[in-house]
Amino acid sequence: EDLIAAQKLHQLNALPRYLTWFGAIGAIAVIIFWYLSEGDAVFLTTVAITYALAIILPPLIARLWTIPRMARKARKQDRALNEECRFSWTDTSAKAESASGGWDQLLSDFACWKANEDVLLLYRQTNLFHFFPTHAFPDDATRASLIEALKANGVSNQWPPK
């Protein structure tokens, strides 16, 4: 469930760009079809509804089916995702350790952070991130102190990462 929450939050980052591009393409297509159909309202409405469904369905299918399926598969294939991880940070760096490895990184080297009520993502680059479920923090104040340390080191929560 934690990996699913992380992937869903990550995918939300791309949604505005996706909708902007396909919305613009759709507007152009409607104008072209309107011109070609010589103003046939039924045809134009059918084209607009079909295109709207074509825009809405892929992210919906990804959110409800593809992301959970891929997350379950990743957990089965990568035993490190099932290991307990010890995570700590100071005012300037973060560190994680598990049975199979670890990392130590300056907070200022993170490209971006994103959070919702379920998970905190620390991005190393656009598609590579560490995820920390909210329930892994002892309390909300501890999670908030990490976010404040990230902000103090110039790490933004604006997408896309720097």
Coordinates of N, CA, C and O in Angstrom, one line a residue:
E1 N 0.8 -1.2 0.0 CA 0.0 0.0 0.0 C 0.9 1.3 0.0 O 0.5 2.3 -0.6
D2 N 2.0 1.2 0.7 CA 2.8 2.4 0.7 C 3.4 2.8 -0.6 O 3.5 3.9 -1.0
L3 N 3.9 1.7 -1.4 CA 4.4 2.0 -2.7 C 3.3 2.5 -3.7 O 3.6 3.3 -4.5
I4 N 2.1 1.9 -3.5 CA 1.0 2.4 -4.3 C 0.7 3.9 -4.1 O 0.6 4.7 -5.0
A5 N 0.7 4.3 -2.8 CA 0.5 5.7 -2.4 C 1.6 6.6 -3.0 O 1.3 7.7 -3.5
A6 N 2.8 6.1 -3.0 CA 4.0 6.9 -3.5 C 3.8 7.0 -5.0 O 4.0 8.1 -5.6
Q7 N 3.5 6.0 -5.7 CA 3.3 6.0 -7.2 C 2.2 6.9 -7.6 O 2.2 7.6 -8.5
K8 N 1.1 6.8 -6.8 CA -0.1 7.7 -7.1 C 0.3 9.2 -7.0 O -0.1 10.0 -7.8
L9 N 1.0 9.5 -5.9 CA 1.4 10.9 -5.7 C 2.3 11.3 -6.8 O 2.2 12.4 -7.4
H10 N 3.3 10.5 -7.2 CA 4.2 10.8 -8.2 C 3.5 11.0 -9.6 O 3.8 12.0 -10.3
Q11 N 2.5 10.2 -9.9 CA 1.8 10.3 -11.1 C 1.0 11.6 -11.2 O 0.8 12.2 -12.3
L12 N 0.5 12.1 -10.0 CA -0.2 13.3 -10.0 C 0.6 14.5 -10.5 O 0.0 15.5 -11.0
N13 N 1.9 14.4 -10.3 CA 2.8 15.5 -10.8 C 2.7 15.7 -12.3 O 2.8 16.9 -12.7
A14 N 2.5 14.7 -13.0 CA 2.5 14.8 -14.5 C 1.1 15.1 -15.0 O 1.0 15.5 -16.2
L15 N 0.1 15.0 -14.2 CA -1.3 15.2 -14.7 C -1.6 16.6 -15.3 O -2.2 16.7 -16.4
P16 N -1.2 17.7 -14.6 CA -1.5 19.0 -15.2 C -0.8 19.2 -16.6 O -1.5 19.7 -17.6
R17 N 0.4 18.7 -16.8 CA 1.0 18.8 -18.1 C 0.3 17.9 -19.1 O 0.1 18.4 -20.3
Y18 N -0.1 16.7 -18.7 CA -0.8 15.8 -19.6 C -2.1 16.5 -20.1 O -2.5 16.5 -21.2
L19 N -2.9 17.0 -19.1 CA -4.2 17.6 -19.4 C -4.0 18.8 -20.3 O -4.8 19.1 -21.2
T20 N -3.0 19.6 -20.1 CA -2.8 20.8 -20.9 C -2.5 20.5 -22.3 O -3.1 21.0 -23.2
W21 N -1.5 19.5 -22.5 CA -1.2 19.1 -23.9 C -2.4 18.5 -24.6 O -2.7 18.9 -25.7
F22 N -3.1 17.6 -24.0 CA -4.2 16.9 -24.6 C -5.4 17.8 -24.8 O -6.2 17.6 -25.7
G23 N -5.6 18.7 -23.8 CA -6.6 19.7 -23.9 C -6.4 20.6 -25.1 O -7.4 20.9 -25.9
A24 N -5.2 21.1 -25.3 CA -4.9 21.9 -26.5 C -5.1 21.1 -27.8 O -5.6 21.7 -28.8
I25 N -4.6 19.9 -27.8 CA -4.7 19.1 -29.0 C -6.2 18.9 -29.3 O -6.7 18.9 -30.4
G26 N -7.0 18.6 -28.2 CA -8.4 18.4 -28.4 C -9.1 19.6 -28.9 O -10.0 19.5 -29.8
A27 N -8.7 20.8 -28.4 CA -9.4 22.0 -28.9 C -9.1 22.2 -30.4 O -10.0 22.6 -31.2
I28 N -7.9 22.0 -30.8 CA -7.5 22.1 -32.2 C -8.3 21.0 -33.1 O -8.8 21.4 -34.1
A29 N -8.4 19.8 -32.5 CA -9.1 18.8 -33.2 C -10.6 19.1 -33.4 O -11.2 18.9 -34.4
V30 N -11.2 19.7 -32.3 CA -12.6 20.1 -32.4 C -12.8 21.2 -33.5 O -13.8 21.1 -34.3
I31 N -11.9 22.1 -33.5 CA -12.0 23.2 -34.6 C -11.9 22.6 -36.0 O -12.7 22.9 -36.9
I32 N -10.9 21.7 -36.1 CA -10.8 21.0 -37.5 C -12.0 20.2 -37.8 O -12.5 20.3 -38.9
F33 N -12.5 19.4 -36.8 CA -13.7 18.6 -37.1 C -14.9 19.4 -37.4 O -15.8 19.1 -38.2
W34 N -15.0 20.6 -36.7 CA -16.1 21.5 -36.9 C -16.1 22.0 -38.3 O -17.1 22.0 -39.0
Y35 N -14.9 22.4 -38.7 CA -14.8 22.9 -40.1 C -15.1 21.8 -41.1 O -15.8 22.0 -42.1
L36 N -14.6 20.6 -40.9 CA -14.8 19.5 -41.9 C -16.2 19.0 -41.9 O -16.7 18.5 -42.9
S37 N -16.9 19.0 -40.7 CA -18.3 18.5 -40.6 C -19.3 19.6 -41.1 O -20.5 19.3 -41.0
E38 N -18.8 20.7 -41.4 CA -19.6 21.9 -41.8 C -20.7 22.2 -40.8 O -21.9 22.4 -41.1
G39 N -20.3 22.1 -39.5 CA -21.1 22.6 -38.4 C -22.1 21.5 -37.9 O -23.1 21.9 -37.2
D40 N -22.0 20.3 -38.3 CA -22.9 19.2 -37.9 C -22.8 19.0 -36.4 O -21.8 18.4 -35.9
A41 N -23.7 19.5 -35.6 CA -23.7 19.5 -34.1 C -23.6 18.1 -33.6 O -22.8 17.8 -32.6
V42 N -24.3 17.1 -34.1 CA -24.3 15.7 -33.6 C -22.9 15.1 -33.8 O -22.3 14.5 -32.8
F43 N -22.3 15.3 -35.0 CA -21.0 14.7 -35.2 C -20.0 15.4 -34.3 O -19.1 14.7 -33.7
L44 N -20.0 16.7 -34.2 CA -19.1 17.5 -33.4 C -19.2 17.1 -31.9 O -18.2 16.9 -31.2
T45 N -20.4 16.9 -31.4 CA -20.6 16.5 -30.0 C -20.0 15.1 -29.8 O -19.4 14.8 -28.8
T46 N -20.3 14.2 -30.8 CA -19.7 12.8 -30.7 C -18.2 12.9 -30.6 O -17.6 12.2 -29.8
V47 N -17.6 13.6 -31.5 CA -16.1 13.8 -31.5 C -15.6 14.3 -30.2 O -14.7 13.8 -29.6
A48 N -16.3 15.4 -29.7 CA -15.8 16.0 -28.4 C -16.0 15.0 -27.2 O -15.0 14.9 -26.4
I49 N -17.1 14.3 -27.1 CA -17.3 13.3 -26.0 C -16.2 12.2 -26.1 O -15.7 11.8 -25.1
T50 N -16.0 11.7 -27.3 CA -15.0 10.6 -27.5 C -13.7 11.1 -27.1 O -12.9 10.4 -26.4
Y51 N -13.3 12.3 -27.5 CA -12.0 12.8 -27.2 C -11.8 13.0 -25.7 O -10.8 12.7 -25.1
A52 N -12.9 13.6 -25.0 CA -12.9 13.8 -23.6 C -12.7 12.4 -22.9 O -11.9 12.4 -21.9
L53 N -13.3 11.4 -23.3 CA -13.1 10.1 -22.7 C -11.7 9.6 -22.9 O -11.1 8.9 -22.0
A54 N -11.2 9.8 -24.1 CA -9.8 9.4 -24.4 C -8.8 10.1 -23.5 O -7.7 9.6 -23.2
I55 N -9.1 11.3 -23.1 CA -8.2 12.0 -22.2 C -8.4 11.6 -20.7 O -7.4 11.4 -20.0
I56 N -9.6 11.3 -20.3 CA -9.9 11.0 -18.9 C -9.6 9.6 -18.6 O -9.1 9.3 -17.5
L57 N -9.8 8.6 -19.5 CA -9.7 7.2 -19.1 C -8.3 6.7 -18.8 O -8.1 6.0 -17.9
P58 N -7.3 7.1 -19.6 CA -5.9 6.6 -19.3 C -5.4 6.9 -17.9 O -5.0 6.0 -17.2
P59 N -5.5 8.1 -17.4 CA -5.1 8.4 -16.0 C -5.9 7.6 -15.0 O -5.4 7.2 -14.0
L60 N -7.2 7.5 -15.3 CA -8.1 6.8 -14.4 C -7.8 5.3 -14.3 O -7.7 4.8 -13.2
I61 N -7.5 4.7 -15.5 CA -7.1 3.3 -15.5 C -5.8 3.1 -14.8 O -5.6 2.2 -14.0
A62 N -4.9 4.0 -15.0 CA -3.5 4.0 -14.4 C -3.7 4.0 -12.9 O -3.1 3.2 -12.1
R63 N -4.5 4.9 -12.4 CA -4.7 5.1 -11.0 C -5.4 3.9 -10.3 O -5.0 3.5 -9.2
L64 N -6.4 3.4 -11.0 CA -7.2 2.3 -10.3 C -6.6 0.9 -10.6 O -6.9 0.0 -9.8
W65 N -5.9 0.7 -11.7 CA -5.5 -0.6 -12.0 C -4.0 -0.8 -12.2 O -3.4 -1.6 -11.6
T66 N -3.4 0.0 -13.1 CA -2.0 -0.2 -13.5 C -1.1 0.1 -12.3 O -0.2 -0.7 -12.1
I67 N -1.2 1.2 -11.6 CA -0.3 1.5 -10.5 C -0.3 0.4 -9.4 O 0.7 0.0 -9.0
P68 N -1.5 0.1 -8.9 CA -1.5 -1.0 -7.9 C -0.9 -2.3 -8.4 O -0.1 -3.0 -7.7
R69 N -1.2 -2.7 -9.6 CA -0.6 -3.9 -10.2 C 0.9 -3.9 -10.3 O 1.6 -4.8 -9.9
M70 N 1.4 -2.8 -10.8 CA 2.9 -2.6 -10.9 C 3.5 -2.5 -9.5 O 4.6 -3.1 -9.4
A71 N 2.9 -1.9 -8.6 CA 3.5 -1.8 -7.2 C 3.6 -3.2 -6.6 O 4.6 -3.6 -6.0
R72 N 2.5 -4.0 -6.7 CA 2.5 -5.4 -6.2 C 3.6 -6.2 -6.8 O 4.3 -7.0 -6.2
K73 N 3.8 -6.0 -8.1 CA 4.8 -6.8 -8.9 C 6.2 -6.4 -8.4 O 7.1 -7.2 -8.2
A74 N 6.4 -5.1 -8.2 CA 7.7 -4.6 -7.8 C 8.0 -5.1 -6.4 O 9.2 -5.5 -6.2
R75 N 7.1 -5.2 -5.5 CA 7.3 -5.7 -4.2 C 7.7 -7.2 -4.2 O 8.5 -7.6 -3.4
K76 N 7.1 -7.9 -5.1 CA 7.5 -9.3 -5.3 C 8.9 -9.5 -5.9 O 9.6 -10.4 -5.5
Q77 N 9.3 -8.6 -6.8 CA 10.5 -8.8 -7.5 C 11.7 -8.2 -6.7 O 12.8 -8.7 -6.9
D78 N 11.5 -7.2 -5.9 CA 12.6 -6.5 -5.2 C 12.5 -6.7 -3.7 O 11.7 -6.0 -3.1
R79 N 13.2 -7.6 -3.2 CA 13.1 -7.9 -1.8 C 13.5 -6.7 -0.9 O 13.1 -6.6 0.3
A80 N 14.3 -5.8 -1.4 CA 14.7 -4.6 -0.6 C 13.5 -3.8 -0.3 O 13.5 -3.1 0.8
L81 N 12.4 -3.8 -1.1 CA 11.2 -3.0 -0.8 C 10.5 -3.6 0.4 O 9.6 -2.9 1.0
N82 N 10.8 -4.8 0.8 CA 10.1 -5.5 2.0 C 11.0 -5.4 3.2 O 10.5 -5.8 4.3
E83 N 12.1 -4.8 3.1 CA 13.0 -4.7 4.3 C 12.7 -3.5 5.2 O 12.2 -2.4 4.6
E84 N 12.9 -3.6 6.4 CA 12.8 -2.5 7.3 C 13.9 -1.5 7.1 O 15.1 -1.9 6.9
C85 N 13.6 -0.2 7.0 CA 14.6 0.8 6.8 C 14.7 1.7 8.0 O 13.7 2.1 8.5
R86 N 15.9 2.1 8.3 CA 16.1 3.1 9.4 C 16.5 4.4 8.7 O 17.4 4.5 7.9
F87 N 15.7 5.4 9.0 CA 15.9 6.7 8.4 C 16.1 7.8 9.4 O 15.5 7.8 10.5
S88 N 17.1 8.6 9.2 CA 17.4 9.7 10.1 C 17.9 11.0 9.3 O 18.2 10.8 8.1
W89 N 17.8 12.1 9.9 CA 18.3 13.3 9.3 C 18.8 14.3 10.3 O 18.5 14.2 11.5
T90 N 19.7 15.2 9.8 CA 20.1 16.3 10.6 C 19.6 17.6 10.0 O 18.8 17.5 9.0
D91 N 20.2 18.7 10.4 CA 19.8 20.0 9.7 C 20.2 20.0 8.3 O 19.7 20.8 7.5
T92 N 21.3 19.2 7.9 CA 21.8 19.4 6.6 C 21.9 18.1 5.7 O 22.1 18.1 4.6
S93 N 21.6 16.9 6.3 CA 21.7 15.7 5.6 C 20.7 14.7 6.0 O 20.1 14.8 7.1
A94 N 20.5 13.7 5.2 CA 19.5 12.6 5.4 C 20.3 11.3 5.2 O 21.2 11.2 4.3
K95 N 19.9 10.2 5.9 CA 20.5 9.0 5.8 C 19.5 7.8 6.0 O 18.6 7.9 6.8
A96 N 19.6 6.8 5.2 CA 18.8 5.6 5.3 C 19.6 4.4 5.2 O 20.6 4.3 4.5
E97 N 19.3 3.4 6.0 CA 20.0 2.1 6.1 C 19.0 1.0 6.2 O 18.0 1.1 6.9
S98 N 19.3 -0.1 5.5 CA 18.6 -1.4 5.6 C 19.5 -2.5 5.5 O 20.8 -2.3 5.3
A99 N 19.0 -3.7 5.5 CA 19.9 -4.9 5.4 C 20.7 -5.0 4.1 O 21.8 -5.5 4.0
S100 N 20.1 -4.5 3.0 CA 20.7 -4.6 1.7 C 21.5 -3.4 1.3 O 22.0 -3.4 0.2
G101 N 21.5 -2.3 2.1 CA 22.2 -1.1 1.6 C 21.8 0.1 2.3 O 21.0 0.1 3.3
G102 N 22.2 1.3 1.8 CA 21.8 2.5 2.3 C 22.3 3.7 1.5 O 22.9 3.5 0.5
W103 N 22.0 4.9 2.0 CA 22.4 6.1 1.3 C 22.5 7.2 2.3 O 21.9 7.1 3.4
D104 N 23.4 8.2 2.0 CA 23.6 9.3 2.8 C 23.7 10.5 1.9 O 24.5 10.5 0.9
Q105 N 22.9 11.5 2.1 CA 22.8 12.6 1.1 C 22.5 13.9 1.8 O 21.8 14.0 2.7
L106 N 23.2 15.0 1.3 CA 22.9 16.3 1.7 C 21.4 16.7 1.4 O 21.0 16.3 0.3
L107 N 20.7 17.3 2.3 CA 19.4 17.7 2.0 C 19.3 18.6 0.8 O 18.4 18.6 0.0
S108 N 20.3 19.5 0.7 CA 20.3 20.5 -0.4 C 20.5 19.8 -1.8 O 20.2 20.4 -2.8
D109 N 20.9 18.5 -1.8 CA 21.0 17.8 -3.1 C 19.7 17.2 -3.6 O 19.7 16.8 -4.7
F110 N 18.7 17.2 -2.7 CA 17.4 16.7 -3.2 C 16.9 17.7 -4.2 O 17.0 18.9 -4.0
A111 N 16.2 17.2 -5.3 CA 15.7 18.1 -6.3 C 14.4 18.7 -5.9 O 14.1 19.8 -6.4
C112 N 13.6 18.0 -5.2 CA 12.3 18.4 -4.9 C 11.7 17.5 -3.8 O 12.2 16.4 -3.6
W113 N 10.6 17.9 -3.1 CA 9.9 17.0 -2.3 C 8.4 17.2 -2.5 O 7.9 18.3 -3.0
K114 N 7.6 16.2 -2.3 CA 6.2 16.2 -2.5 C 5.6 15.4 -1.3 O 6.1 14.4 -0.9
A115 N 4.4 15.8 -0.8 CA 3.8 15.1 0.3 C 2.3 15.2 0.2 O 1.8 16.2 -0.3
N116 N 1.6 14.2 0.7 CA 0.2 14.3 0.9 C 0.0 13.6 2.3 O 0.9 13.4 3.0
E117 N -1.3 13.3 2.6 CA -1.5 12.7 3.9 C -1.0 11.3 4.1 O -0.8 10.8 5.2
D118 N -0.6 10.6 3.0 CA -0.2 9.2 3.0 C 1.3 9.0 3.0 O 1.9 8.1 3.5
V119 N 2.0 9.9 2.3 CA 3.4 9.6 1.9 C 4.2 10.9 1.7 O 3.6 12.0 1.3
L120 N 5.5 10.9 1.9 CA 6.4 12.0 1.6 C 7.4 11.4 0.6 O 8.0 10.4 0.8
L121 N 7.6 12.1 -0.5 CA 8.5 11.7 -1.6 C 9.7 12.7 -1.6 O 9.5 13.9 -1.6
L122 N 10.9 12.2 -1.6 CA 12.1 13.0 -1.7 C 12.7 12.7 -3.0 O 13.2 11.6 -3.3
Y123 N 12.7 13.6 -4.0 CA 13.1 13.4 -5.3 C 14.6 13.6 -5.5 O 15.1 14.6 -5.1
R124 N 15.3 12.7 -6.1 CA 16.7 12.8 -6.5 C 16.8 13.4 -7.9 O 17.7 14.1 -8.2
Q125 N 15.8 13.1 -8.7 CA 15.6 13.6 -10.0 C 14.1 13.4 -10.4 O 13.3 12.9 -9.6
T126 N 13.7 13.7 -11.6 CA 12.3 13.7 -12.0 C 11.6 12.4 -11.7 O 10.5 12.4 -11.3
N127 N 12.2 11.3 -12.0 CA 11.6 10.0 -11.9 C 12.2 9.1 -10.9 O 12.0 7.9 -10.9
L128 N 13.1 9.6 -10.0 CA 13.7 8.8 -9.0 C 13.5 9.5 -7.7 O 13.9 10.6 -7.5
F129 N 12.9 8.7 -6.8 CA 12.6 9.3 -5.5 C 12.7 8.3 -4.4 O 12.5 7.1 -4.6
H130 N 12.8 8.7 -3.1 CA 12.7 7.9 -1.9 C 11.3 8.2 -1.4 O 10.9 9.4 -1.4
F131 N 10.7 7.2 -0.9 CA 9.3 7.5 -0.3 C 9.3 7.0 1.1 O 9.9 6.0 1.5
F132 N 8.6 7.8 1.9 CA 8.4 7.6 3.3 C 7.0 7.7 3.7 O 6.4 8.8 3.7
P133 N 6.3 6.6 4.0 CA 4.9 6.6 4.4 C 4.8 7.4 5.7 O 5.6 7.5 6.6
T134 N 3.6 8.1 5.8 CA 3.4 8.9 7.0 C 3.4 8.1 8.3 O 3.9 8.6 9.3
H135 N 2.9 6.9 8.2 CA 2.9 6.0 9.4 C 4.3 5.6 9.9 O 4.4 5.1 11.0
A136 N 5.3 5.9 9.1 CA 6.7 5.5 9.5 C 7.3 6.6 10.4 O 8.3 6.3 11.1
F137 N 6.7 7.7 10.4 CA 7.1 8.8 11.4 C 6.4 8.6 12.7 O 5.2 8.3 12.7
P138 N 7.1 8.9 13.8 CA 6.5 8.7 15.1 C 5.2 9.6 15.3 O 4.3 9.2 16.0
D139 N 5.3 10.8 14.7 CA 4.1 11.7 14.8 C 4.2 12.8 13.7 O 5.2 12.8 13.0
D140 N 3.2 13.6 13.6 CA 3.1 14.6 12.6 C 4.2 15.6 12.7 O 4.7 16.2 11.8
A141 N 4.6 15.9 14.0 CA 5.6 17.0 14.2 C 7.0 16.5 13.7 O 7.7 17.3 13.2
T142 N 7.3 15.2 13.8 CA 8.5 14.7 13.3 C 8.6 14.9 11.8 O 9.6 15.3 11.2
R143 N 7.5 14.5 11.1 CA 7.4 14.6 9.7 C 7.5 16.1 9.3 O 8.3 16.4 8.3
A144 N 6.9 17.0 10.0 CA 6.9 18.4 9.7 C 8.3 18.9 9.9 O 8.8 19.8 9.1
S145 N 9.1 18.4 10.8 CA 10.4 18.9 11.1 C 11.3 18.5 9.9 O 12.2 19.3 9.5
L146 N 11.1 17.4 9.3 CA 11.9 17.0 8.1 C 11.6 17.9 6.9 O 12.4 18.4 6.3
I147 N 10.3 18.2 6.8 CA 9.9 19.1 5.7 C 10.5 20.5 5.9 O 11.0 21.2 5.0
E148 N 10.5 21.0 7.2 CA 11.1 22.3 7.5 C 12.6 22.3 7.2 O 13.2 23.2 6.7
A149 N 13.3 21.2 7.5 CA 14.7 21.0 7.2 C 15.0 21.1 5.7 O 15.9 21.7 5.3
L150 N 14.1 20.4 4.9 CA 14.2 20.5 3.5 C 14.1 21.9 3.0 O 14.9 22.4 2.2
K151 N 13.1 22.6 3.5 CA 12.8 24.0 3.1 C 14.0 24.9 3.4 O 14.4 25.7 2.7
A152 N 14.6 24.7 4.6 CA 15.7 25.5 5.1 C 16.9 25.2 4.2 O 17.8 26.1 4.2
N153 N 17.0 24.1 3.6 CA 18.1 23.8 2.7 C 17.8 24.1 1.2 O 18.5 23.6 0.3
G154 N 16.8 24.8 1.0 CA 16.4 25.3 -0.4 C 15.8 24.3 -1.2 O 15.7 24.4 -2.5
V155 N 15.2 23.2 -0.7 CA 14.5 22.2 -1.4 C 13.1 22.6 -1.6 O 12.4 22.8 -0.6
S156 N 12.6 22.7 -2.8 CA 11.2 23.2 -3.0 C 10.3 22.0 -3.2 O 10.7 20.9 -3.5
N157 N 9.0 22.3 -3.0 CA 8.0 21.3 -3.4 C 7.3 21.6 -4.7 O 6.3 21.0 -5.0
Q158 N 7.9 22.5 -5.5 CA 7.4 22.8 -6.8 C 7.8 21.8 -7.8 O 8.9 21.3 -7.8
W159 N 6.8 21.4 -8.7 CA 7.1 20.5 -9.8 C 7.2 21.3 -11.1 O 6.5 22.2 -11.3
P160 N 8.1 20.9 -12.0 CA 9.1 19.8 -11.9 C 10.3 20.2 -11.0 O 10.5 21.3 -10.8
P161 N 11.0 19.1 -10.6 CA 12.2 19.4 -9.8 C 13.2 20.3 -10.6 O 13.2 20.3 -11.8
K162 N 14.1 20.9 -9.8 CA 15.1 21.8 -10.4 C 16.1 21.0 -11.2 O 16.3 19.8 -11.1

